[in-house]
mmCIF file of C-alpha atoms in Angstrom:
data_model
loop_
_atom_site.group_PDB
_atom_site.id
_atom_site.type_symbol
_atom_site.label_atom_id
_atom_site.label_comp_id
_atom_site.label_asym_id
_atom_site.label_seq_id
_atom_site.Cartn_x
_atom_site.Cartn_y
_atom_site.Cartn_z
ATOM 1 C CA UNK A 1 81.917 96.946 70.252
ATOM 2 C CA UNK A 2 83.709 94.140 71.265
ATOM 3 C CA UNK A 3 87.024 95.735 70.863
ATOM 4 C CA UNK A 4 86.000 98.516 72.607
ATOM 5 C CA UNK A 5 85.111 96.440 76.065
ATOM 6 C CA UNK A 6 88.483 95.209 75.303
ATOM 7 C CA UNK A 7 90.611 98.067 75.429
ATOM 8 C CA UNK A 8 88.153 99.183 78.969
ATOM 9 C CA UNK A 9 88.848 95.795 80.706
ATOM 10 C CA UNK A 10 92.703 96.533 79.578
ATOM 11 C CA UNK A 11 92.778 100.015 80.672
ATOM 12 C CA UNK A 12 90.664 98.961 83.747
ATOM 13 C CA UNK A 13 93.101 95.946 84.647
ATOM 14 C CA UNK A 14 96.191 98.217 84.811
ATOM 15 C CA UNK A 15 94.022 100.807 87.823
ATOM 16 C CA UNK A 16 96.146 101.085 90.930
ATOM 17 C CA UNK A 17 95.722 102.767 94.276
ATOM 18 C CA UNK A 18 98.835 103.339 95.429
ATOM 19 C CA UNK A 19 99.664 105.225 99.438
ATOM 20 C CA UNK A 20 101.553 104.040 102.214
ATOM 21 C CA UNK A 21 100.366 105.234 105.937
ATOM 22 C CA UNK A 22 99.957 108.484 106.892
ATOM 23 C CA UNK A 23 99.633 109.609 102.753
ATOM 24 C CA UNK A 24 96.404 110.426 100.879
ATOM 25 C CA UNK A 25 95.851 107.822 98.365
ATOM 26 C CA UNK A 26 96.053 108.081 94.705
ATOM 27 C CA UNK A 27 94.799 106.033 91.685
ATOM 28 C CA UNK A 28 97.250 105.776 88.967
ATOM 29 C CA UNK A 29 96.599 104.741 85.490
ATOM 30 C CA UNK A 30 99.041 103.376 83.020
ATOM 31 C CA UNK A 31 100.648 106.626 82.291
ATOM 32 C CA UNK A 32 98.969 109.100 85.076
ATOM 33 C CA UNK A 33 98.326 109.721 88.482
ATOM 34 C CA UNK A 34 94.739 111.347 90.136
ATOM 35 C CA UNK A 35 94.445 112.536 93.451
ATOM 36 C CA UNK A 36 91.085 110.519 95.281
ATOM 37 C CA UNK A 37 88.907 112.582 96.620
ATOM 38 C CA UNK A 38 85.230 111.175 98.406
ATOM 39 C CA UNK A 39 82.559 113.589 97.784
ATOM 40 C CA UNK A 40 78.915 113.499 99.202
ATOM 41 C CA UNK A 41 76.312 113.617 96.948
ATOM 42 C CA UNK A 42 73.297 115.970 97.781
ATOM 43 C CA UNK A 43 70.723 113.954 95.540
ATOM 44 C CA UNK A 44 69.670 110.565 95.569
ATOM 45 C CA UNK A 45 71.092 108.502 92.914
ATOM 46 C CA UNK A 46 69.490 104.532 92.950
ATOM 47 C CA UNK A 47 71.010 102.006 91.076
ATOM 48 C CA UNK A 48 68.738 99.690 89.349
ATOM 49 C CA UNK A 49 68.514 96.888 87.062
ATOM 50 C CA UNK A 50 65.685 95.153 85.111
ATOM 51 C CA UNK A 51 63.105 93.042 87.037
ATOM 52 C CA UNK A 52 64.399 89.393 86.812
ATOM 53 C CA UNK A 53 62.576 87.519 83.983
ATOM 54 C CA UNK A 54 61.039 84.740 86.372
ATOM 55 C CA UNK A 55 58.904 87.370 87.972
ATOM 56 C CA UNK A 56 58.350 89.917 85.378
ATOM 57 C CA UNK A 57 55.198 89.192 85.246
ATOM 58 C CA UNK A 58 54.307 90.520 88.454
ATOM 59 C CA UNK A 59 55.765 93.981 87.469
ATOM 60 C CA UNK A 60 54.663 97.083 85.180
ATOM 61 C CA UNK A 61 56.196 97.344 81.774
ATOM 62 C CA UNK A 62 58.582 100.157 82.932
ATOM 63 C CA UNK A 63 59.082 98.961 86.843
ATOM 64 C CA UNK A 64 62.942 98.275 87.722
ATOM 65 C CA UNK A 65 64.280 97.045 90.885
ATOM 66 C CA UNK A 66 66.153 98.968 92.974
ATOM 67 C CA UNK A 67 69.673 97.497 94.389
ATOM 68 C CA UNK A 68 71.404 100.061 95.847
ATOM 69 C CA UNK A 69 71.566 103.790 96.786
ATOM 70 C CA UNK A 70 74.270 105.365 95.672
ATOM 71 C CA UNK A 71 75.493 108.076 98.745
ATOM 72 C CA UNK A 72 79.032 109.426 97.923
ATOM 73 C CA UNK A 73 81.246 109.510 94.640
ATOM 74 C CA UNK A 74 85.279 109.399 94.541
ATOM 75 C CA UNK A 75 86.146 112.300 92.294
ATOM 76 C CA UNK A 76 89.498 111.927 90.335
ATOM 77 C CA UNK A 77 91.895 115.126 89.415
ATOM 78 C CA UNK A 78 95.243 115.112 87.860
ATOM 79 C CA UNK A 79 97.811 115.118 90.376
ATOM 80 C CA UNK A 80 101.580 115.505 90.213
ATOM 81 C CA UNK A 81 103.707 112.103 90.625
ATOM 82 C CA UNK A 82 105.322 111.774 93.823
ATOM 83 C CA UNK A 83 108.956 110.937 92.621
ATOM 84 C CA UNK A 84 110.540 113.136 95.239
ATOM 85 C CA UNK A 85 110.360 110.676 97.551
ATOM 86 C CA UNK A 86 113.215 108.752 95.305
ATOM 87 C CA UNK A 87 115.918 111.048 96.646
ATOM 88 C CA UNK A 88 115.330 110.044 100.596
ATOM 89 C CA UNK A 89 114.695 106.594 99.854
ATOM 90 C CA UNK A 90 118.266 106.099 97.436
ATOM 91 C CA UNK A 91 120.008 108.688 99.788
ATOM 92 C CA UNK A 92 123.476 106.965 100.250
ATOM 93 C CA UNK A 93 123.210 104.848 97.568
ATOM 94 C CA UNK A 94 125.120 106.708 94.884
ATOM 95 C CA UNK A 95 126.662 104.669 92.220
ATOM 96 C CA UNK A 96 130.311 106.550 91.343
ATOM 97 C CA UNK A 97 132.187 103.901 89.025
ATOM 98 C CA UNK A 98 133.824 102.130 91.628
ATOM 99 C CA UNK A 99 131.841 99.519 92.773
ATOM 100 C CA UNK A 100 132.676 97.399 89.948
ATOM 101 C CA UNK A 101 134.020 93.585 90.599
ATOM 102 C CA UNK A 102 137.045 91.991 88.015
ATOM 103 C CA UNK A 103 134.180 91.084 85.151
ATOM 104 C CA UNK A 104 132.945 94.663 85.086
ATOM 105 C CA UNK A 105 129.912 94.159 86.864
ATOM 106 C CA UNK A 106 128.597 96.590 89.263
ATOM 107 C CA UNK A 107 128.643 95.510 93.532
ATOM 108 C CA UNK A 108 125.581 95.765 94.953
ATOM 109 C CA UNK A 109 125.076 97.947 98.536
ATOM 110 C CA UNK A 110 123.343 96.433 101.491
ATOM 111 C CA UNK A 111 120.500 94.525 102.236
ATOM 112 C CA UNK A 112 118.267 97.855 102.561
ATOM 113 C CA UNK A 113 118.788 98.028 98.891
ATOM 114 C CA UNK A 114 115.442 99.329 96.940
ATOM 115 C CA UNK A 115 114.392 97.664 93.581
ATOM 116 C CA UNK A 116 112.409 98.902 90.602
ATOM 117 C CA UNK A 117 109.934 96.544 92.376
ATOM 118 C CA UNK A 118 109.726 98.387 95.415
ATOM 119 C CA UNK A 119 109.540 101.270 93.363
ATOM 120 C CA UNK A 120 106.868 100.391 91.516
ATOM 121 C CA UNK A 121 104.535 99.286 94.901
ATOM 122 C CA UNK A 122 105.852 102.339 96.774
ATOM 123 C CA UNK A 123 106.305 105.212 94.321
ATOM 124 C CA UNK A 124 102.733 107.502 94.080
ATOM 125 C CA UNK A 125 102.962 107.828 90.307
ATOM 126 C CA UNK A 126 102.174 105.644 87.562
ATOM 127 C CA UNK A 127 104.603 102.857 85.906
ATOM 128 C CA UNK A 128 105.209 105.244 83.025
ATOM 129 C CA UNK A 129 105.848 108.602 85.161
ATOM 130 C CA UNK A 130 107.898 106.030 87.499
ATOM 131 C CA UNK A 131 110.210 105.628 84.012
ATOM 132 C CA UNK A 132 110.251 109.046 83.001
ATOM 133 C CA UNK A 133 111.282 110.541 86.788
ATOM 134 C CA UNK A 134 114.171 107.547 86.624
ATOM 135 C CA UNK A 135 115.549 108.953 83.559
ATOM 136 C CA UNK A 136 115.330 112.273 84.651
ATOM 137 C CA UNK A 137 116.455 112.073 87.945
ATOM 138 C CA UNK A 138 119.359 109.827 85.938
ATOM 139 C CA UNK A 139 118.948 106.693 88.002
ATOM 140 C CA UNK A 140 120.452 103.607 87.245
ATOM 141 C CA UNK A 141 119.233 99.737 87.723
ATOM 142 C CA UNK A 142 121.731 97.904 88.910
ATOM 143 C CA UNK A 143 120.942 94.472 89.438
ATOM 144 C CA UNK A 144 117.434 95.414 89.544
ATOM 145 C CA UNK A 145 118.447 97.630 92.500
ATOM 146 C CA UNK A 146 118.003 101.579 92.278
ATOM 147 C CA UNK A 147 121.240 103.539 92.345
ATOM 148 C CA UNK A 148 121.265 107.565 91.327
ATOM 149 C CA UNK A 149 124.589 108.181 89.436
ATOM 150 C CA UNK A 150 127.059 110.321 90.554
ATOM 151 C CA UNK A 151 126.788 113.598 88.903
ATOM 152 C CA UNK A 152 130.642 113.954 88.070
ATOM 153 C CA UNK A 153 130.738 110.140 87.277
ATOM 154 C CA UNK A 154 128.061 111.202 84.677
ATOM 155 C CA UNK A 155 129.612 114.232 83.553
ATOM 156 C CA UNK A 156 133.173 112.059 83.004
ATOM 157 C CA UNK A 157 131.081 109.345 81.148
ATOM 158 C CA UNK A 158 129.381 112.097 79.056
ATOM 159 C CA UNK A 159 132.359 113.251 77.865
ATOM 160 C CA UNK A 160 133.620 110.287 76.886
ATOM 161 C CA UNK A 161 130.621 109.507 75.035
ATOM 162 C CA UNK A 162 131.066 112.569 72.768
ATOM 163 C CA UNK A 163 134.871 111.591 72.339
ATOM 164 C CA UNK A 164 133.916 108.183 71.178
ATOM 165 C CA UNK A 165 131.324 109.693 68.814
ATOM 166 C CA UNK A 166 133.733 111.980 67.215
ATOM 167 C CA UNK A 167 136.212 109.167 67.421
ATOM 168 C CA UNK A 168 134.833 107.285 65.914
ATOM 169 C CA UNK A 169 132.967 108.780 63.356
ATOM 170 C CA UNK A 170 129.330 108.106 64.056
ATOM 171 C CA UNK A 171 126.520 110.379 63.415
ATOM 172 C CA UNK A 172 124.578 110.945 66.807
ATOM 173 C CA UNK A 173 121.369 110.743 64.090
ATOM 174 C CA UNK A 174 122.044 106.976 64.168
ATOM 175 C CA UNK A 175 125.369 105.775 66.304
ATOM 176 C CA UNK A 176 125.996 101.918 66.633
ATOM 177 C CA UNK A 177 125.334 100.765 70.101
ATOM 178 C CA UNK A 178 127.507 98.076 69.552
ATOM 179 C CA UNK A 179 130.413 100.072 68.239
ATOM 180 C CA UNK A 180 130.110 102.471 71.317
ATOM 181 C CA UNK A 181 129.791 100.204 74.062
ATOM 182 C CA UNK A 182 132.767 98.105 72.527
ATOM 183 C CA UNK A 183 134.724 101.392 72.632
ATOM 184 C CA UNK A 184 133.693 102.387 76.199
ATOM 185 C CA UNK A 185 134.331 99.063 77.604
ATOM 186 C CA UNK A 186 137.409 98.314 75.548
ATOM 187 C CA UNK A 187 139.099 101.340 75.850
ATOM 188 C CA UNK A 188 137.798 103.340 78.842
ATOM 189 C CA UNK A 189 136.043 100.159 80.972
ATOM 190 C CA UNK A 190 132.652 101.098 81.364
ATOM 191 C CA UNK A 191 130.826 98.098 80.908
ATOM 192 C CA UNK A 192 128.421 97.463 78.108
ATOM 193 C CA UNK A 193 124.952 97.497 80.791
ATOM 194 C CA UNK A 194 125.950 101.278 81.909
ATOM 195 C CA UNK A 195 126.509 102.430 78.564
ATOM 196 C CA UNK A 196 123.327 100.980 77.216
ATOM 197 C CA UNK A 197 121.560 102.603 79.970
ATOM 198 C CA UNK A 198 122.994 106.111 79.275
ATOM 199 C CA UNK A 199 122.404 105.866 75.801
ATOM 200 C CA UNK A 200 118.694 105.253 76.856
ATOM 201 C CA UNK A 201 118.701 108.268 78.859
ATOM 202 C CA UNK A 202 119.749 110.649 75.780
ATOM 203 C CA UNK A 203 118.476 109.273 73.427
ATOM 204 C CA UNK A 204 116.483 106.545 71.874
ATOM 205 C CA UNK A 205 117.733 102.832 70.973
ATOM 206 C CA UNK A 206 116.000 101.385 68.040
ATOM 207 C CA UNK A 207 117.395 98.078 65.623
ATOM 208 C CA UNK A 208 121.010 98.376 67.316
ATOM 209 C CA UNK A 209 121.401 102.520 66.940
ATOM 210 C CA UNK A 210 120.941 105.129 69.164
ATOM 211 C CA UNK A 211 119.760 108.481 68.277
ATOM 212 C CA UNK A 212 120.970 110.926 70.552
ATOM 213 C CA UNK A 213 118.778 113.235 72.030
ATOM 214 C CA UNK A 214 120.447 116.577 71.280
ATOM 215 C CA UNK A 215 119.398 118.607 73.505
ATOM 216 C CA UNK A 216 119.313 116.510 76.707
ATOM 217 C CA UNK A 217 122.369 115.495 76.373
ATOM 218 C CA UNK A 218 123.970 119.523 76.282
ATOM 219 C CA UNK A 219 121.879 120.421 79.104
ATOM 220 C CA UNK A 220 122.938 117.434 81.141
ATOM 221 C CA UNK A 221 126.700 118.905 80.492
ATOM 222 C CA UNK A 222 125.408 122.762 81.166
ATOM 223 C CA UNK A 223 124.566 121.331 84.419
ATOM 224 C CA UNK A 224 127.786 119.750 85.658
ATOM 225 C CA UNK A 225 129.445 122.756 84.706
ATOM 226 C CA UNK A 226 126.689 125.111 87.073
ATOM 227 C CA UNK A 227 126.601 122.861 89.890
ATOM 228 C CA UNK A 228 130.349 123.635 90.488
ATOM 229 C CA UNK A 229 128.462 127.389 91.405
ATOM 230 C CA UNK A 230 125.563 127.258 94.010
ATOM 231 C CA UNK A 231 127.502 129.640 96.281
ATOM 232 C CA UNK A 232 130.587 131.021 93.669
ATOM 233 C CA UNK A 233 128.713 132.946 90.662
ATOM 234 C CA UNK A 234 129.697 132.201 87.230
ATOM 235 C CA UNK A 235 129.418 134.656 84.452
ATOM 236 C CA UNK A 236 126.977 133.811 81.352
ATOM 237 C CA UNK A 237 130.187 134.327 78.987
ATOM 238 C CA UNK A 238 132.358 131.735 80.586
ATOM 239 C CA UNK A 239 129.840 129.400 81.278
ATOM 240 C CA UNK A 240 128.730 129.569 77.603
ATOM 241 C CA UNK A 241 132.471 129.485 76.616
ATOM 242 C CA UNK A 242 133.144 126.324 78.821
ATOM 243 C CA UNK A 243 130.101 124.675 77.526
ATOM 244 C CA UNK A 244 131.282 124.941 74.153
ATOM 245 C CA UNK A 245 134.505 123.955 74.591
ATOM 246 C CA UNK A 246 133.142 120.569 76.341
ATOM 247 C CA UNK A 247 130.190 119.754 73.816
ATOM 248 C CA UNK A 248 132.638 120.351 70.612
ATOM 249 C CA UNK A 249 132.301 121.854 67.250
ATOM 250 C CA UNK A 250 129.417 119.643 66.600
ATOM 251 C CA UNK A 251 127.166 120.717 68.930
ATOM 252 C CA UNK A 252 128.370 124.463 69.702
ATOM 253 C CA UNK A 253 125.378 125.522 67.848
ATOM 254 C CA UNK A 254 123.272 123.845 70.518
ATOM 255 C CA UNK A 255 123.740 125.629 73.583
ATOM 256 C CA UNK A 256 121.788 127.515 74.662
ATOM 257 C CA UNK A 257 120.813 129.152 78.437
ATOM 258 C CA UNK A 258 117.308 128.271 78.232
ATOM 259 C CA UNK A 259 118.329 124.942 78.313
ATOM 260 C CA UNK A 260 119.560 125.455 81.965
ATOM 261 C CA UNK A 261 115.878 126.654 83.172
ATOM 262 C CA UNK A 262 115.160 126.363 86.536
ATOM 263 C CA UNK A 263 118.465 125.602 87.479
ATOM 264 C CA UNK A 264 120.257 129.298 88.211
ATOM 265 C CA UNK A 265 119.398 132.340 89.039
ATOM 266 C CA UNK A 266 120.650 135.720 87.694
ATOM 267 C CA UNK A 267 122.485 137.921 90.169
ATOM 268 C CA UNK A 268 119.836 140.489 90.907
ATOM 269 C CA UNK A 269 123.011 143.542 90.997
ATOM 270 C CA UNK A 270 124.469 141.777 87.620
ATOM 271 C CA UNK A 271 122.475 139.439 85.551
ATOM 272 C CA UNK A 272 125.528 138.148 83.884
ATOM 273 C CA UNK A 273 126.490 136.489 87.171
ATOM 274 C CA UNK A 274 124.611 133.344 87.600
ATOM 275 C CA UNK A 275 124.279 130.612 91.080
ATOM 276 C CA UNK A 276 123.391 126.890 90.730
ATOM 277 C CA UNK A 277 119.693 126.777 92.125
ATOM 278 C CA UNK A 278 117.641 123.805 90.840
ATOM 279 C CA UNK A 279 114.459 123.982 91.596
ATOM 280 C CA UNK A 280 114.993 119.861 92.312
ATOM 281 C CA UNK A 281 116.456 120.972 95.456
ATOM 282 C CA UNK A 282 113.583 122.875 96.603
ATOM 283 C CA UNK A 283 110.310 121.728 98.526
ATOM 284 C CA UNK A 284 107.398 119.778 96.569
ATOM 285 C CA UNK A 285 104.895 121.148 99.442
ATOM 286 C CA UNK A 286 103.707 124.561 97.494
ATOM 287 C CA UNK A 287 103.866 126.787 101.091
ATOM 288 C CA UNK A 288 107.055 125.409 101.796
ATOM 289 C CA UNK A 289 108.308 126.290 97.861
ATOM 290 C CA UNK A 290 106.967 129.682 97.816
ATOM 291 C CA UNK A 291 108.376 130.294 101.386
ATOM 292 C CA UNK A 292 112.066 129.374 99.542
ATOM 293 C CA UNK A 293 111.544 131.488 96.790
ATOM 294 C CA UNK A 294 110.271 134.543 98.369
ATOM 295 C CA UNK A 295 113.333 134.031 100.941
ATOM 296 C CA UNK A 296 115.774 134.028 97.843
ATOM 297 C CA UNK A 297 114.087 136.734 95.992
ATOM 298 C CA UNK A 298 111.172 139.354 97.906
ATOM 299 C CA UNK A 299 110.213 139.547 94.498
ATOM 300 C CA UNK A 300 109.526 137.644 90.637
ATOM 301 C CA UNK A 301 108.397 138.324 87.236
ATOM 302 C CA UNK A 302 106.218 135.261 86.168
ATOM 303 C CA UNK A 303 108.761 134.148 83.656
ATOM 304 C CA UNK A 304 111.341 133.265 86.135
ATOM 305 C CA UNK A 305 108.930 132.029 89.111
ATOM 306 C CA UNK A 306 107.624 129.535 86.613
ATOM 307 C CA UNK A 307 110.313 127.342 85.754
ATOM 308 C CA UNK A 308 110.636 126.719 89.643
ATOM 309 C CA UNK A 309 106.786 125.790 89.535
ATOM 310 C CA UNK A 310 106.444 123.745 87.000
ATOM 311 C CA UNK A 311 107.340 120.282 88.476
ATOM 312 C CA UNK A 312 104.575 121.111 91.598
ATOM 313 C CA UNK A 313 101.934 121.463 89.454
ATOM 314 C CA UNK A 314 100.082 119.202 86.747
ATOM 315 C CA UNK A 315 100.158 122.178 83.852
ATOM 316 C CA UNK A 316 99.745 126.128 83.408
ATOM 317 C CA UNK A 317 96.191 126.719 85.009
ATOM 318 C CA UNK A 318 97.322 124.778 88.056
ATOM 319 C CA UNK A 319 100.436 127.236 88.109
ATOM 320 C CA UNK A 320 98.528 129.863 88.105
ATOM 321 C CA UNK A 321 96.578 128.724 91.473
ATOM 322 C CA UNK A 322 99.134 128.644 92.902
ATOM 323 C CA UNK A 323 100.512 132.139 91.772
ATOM 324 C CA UNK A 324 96.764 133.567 93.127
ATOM 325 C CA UNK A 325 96.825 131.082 96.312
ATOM 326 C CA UNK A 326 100.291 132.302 97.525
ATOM 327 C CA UNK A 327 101.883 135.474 95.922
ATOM 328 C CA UNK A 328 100.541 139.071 95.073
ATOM 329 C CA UNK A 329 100.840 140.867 91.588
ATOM 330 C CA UNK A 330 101.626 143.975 91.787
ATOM 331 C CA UNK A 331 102.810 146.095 89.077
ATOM 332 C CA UNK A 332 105.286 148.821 88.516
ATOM 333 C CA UNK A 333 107.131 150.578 85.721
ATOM 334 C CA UNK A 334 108.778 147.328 84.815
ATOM 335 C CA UNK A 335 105.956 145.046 84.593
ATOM 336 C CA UNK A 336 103.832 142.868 86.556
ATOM 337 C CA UNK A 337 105.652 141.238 89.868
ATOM 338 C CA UNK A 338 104.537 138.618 92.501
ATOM 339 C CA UNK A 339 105.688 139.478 96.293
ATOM 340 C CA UNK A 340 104.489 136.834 99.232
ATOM 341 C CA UNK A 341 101.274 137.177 100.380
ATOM 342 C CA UNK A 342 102.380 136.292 104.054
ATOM 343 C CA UNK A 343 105.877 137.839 105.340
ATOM 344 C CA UNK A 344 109.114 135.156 105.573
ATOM 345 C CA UNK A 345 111.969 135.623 107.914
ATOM 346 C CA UNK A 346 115.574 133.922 107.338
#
């Protein structure tokens, strides 16, 4: 028993309500976030305790004493992390590869500069989903200060990381950190810190080797060839063809276009031809979204709405509101398709 008030008073001690003015306040956990939500209670509830032992004589065998009445409840429910608001608040801040002094470490910006501190007392998401959208969102600590990496910085470095592995001859199963950040810095000058935080990013660092996250690390390239085409299509055979060529023999085998979902579109007159369209770049308010997506497309079939949902709501079901709360299904020769429920202009 006692172990098990110990792990509550642990779990308990890391409980965090987290919202700046003018937001709804959350409680995050450890490793989740809950919207807050006060709820009126219809019944009575009483809270009550044992008569105290000096006058228990005075009371019945089975009397208790009430302390308090219990009026309203906070009601918890999963709720997506609010990392969006990363991008506005490291807007400017992009770290390219040139801000580095003589000793290879990197300049810091100005003195508006946001740290993983900040981050952490700011952010509406718990310490681990504050990690995880980092990573993802492939932002760097500098110093302690955020900075989002360039996207073609990363793509260069990327490359350069597969060059060293093949180089080199390291297994991505279990490369050396220290014989690829002596490479890197040695013969390409990135400095040992930005390496090592890459290398986290793809990958996992364990007893001095890093096992590279496969598949990560061929989207991430995917990617920087696609952005290059938000508004100039590129066709599925020569971005598959470029991608290969970049990734090398060892990883050929690995690409793959559903790697890239939620990122393009098909060309709805030639689905060979894809556009850049990440659904990062869209709004995290649901009307807002929908309103985007029904202004790209009048129409969807669920499987490629969804990937555009999935980072505005907590799982499936949640989807699926959302699907009912703001689209029609109707459903024709071809299948089952969702138009807008309310009518968007350009």
């Amino acid at each position: 028993m006692s172990q098990f008030i110990r792990h509550w008073l642990i779990a308990l001690s890391s409980l965090m309500i987290k919202g700046q003015s003018g937001e709804d306040a959350v409680l995050c956990t450890a490793n989740k976030t809950f919207s807050v939500r006060s709820v009126v209670l219809s019944n009575s509830i009483l809270v009550v305790t044992p008569p105290p032992d000096a006058s228990s004589l005075d009371f019945a065998d089975d009397a208790v004493v009430i302390r308090d009445q219990v009026t309203e409840v906070l009601e918890l429910a999963p709720a997506v992390p609010k990392l969006h608001t990363l991008s506005a608040l490291l807007r400017g801040k992009e770290f390219d590869g040139d801000q580095f002094d003589d000793d290879g470490n990197a300049e810091t910006t100005d003195a508006t500069k946001v740290t993983y501190d900040d981050a952490l007392q700011t952010i509406q998401a718990s310490d681990m989903e504050l990690d995880r959208g980092l990573r993802d969102r492939r932002i760097l600590i500098v110093k302690g200060e955020l900075r989002p990496i360039a996207p073609i910085y990363l793509d260069h470095l990327l490359e350069l990381f597969l060059n060293v592995l093949v180089a080199l001859s390291l297994s991505h199963e279990s490369a050396s950190v220290e014989a690829m950040s002596s490479s890197l810095a040695d013969d390409h000058q990135v400095p040992r810190w930005l390496s090592t935080q890459i290398m986290s990013w793809f990958g996992e660092i364990k007893d001095g080797a890093w096992k590279m996250d496969v598949s990560a690390l061929i989207k991430e390239v995917g990617l920087g060839i696609l952005r290059h085409h938000r508004h100039q299509p590129i066709s599925q055979d020569e971005l598959i063809a470029r991608w290969k060529f970049l990734v090398g023999d060892t990883f050929e085998s690995c690409v793959d276009l559903d790697l890239l979902s939620g990122n393009y579109l098909s060309s709805l007159d030639n689905p060979e031809n894809l556009t850049y369209f990440p659904a990062s770049a869209l709004p995290v308010d649901p009307s807002r979204r929908f309103a985007d997506l029904f202004l790209t497309r009048s129409r969807w079939k669920v499987k490629d709405i969804a990937p555009f949902l999935s980072d505005i709501a907590v799982d499936s079901k949640e989807r699926d509101k959302l699907l009912l709360r703001f689209s029609r299904a109707t459903t024709d020769a071809d299948g089952v398709w969702y138009t807008a429920r309310t009518q968007y202009s350009g």
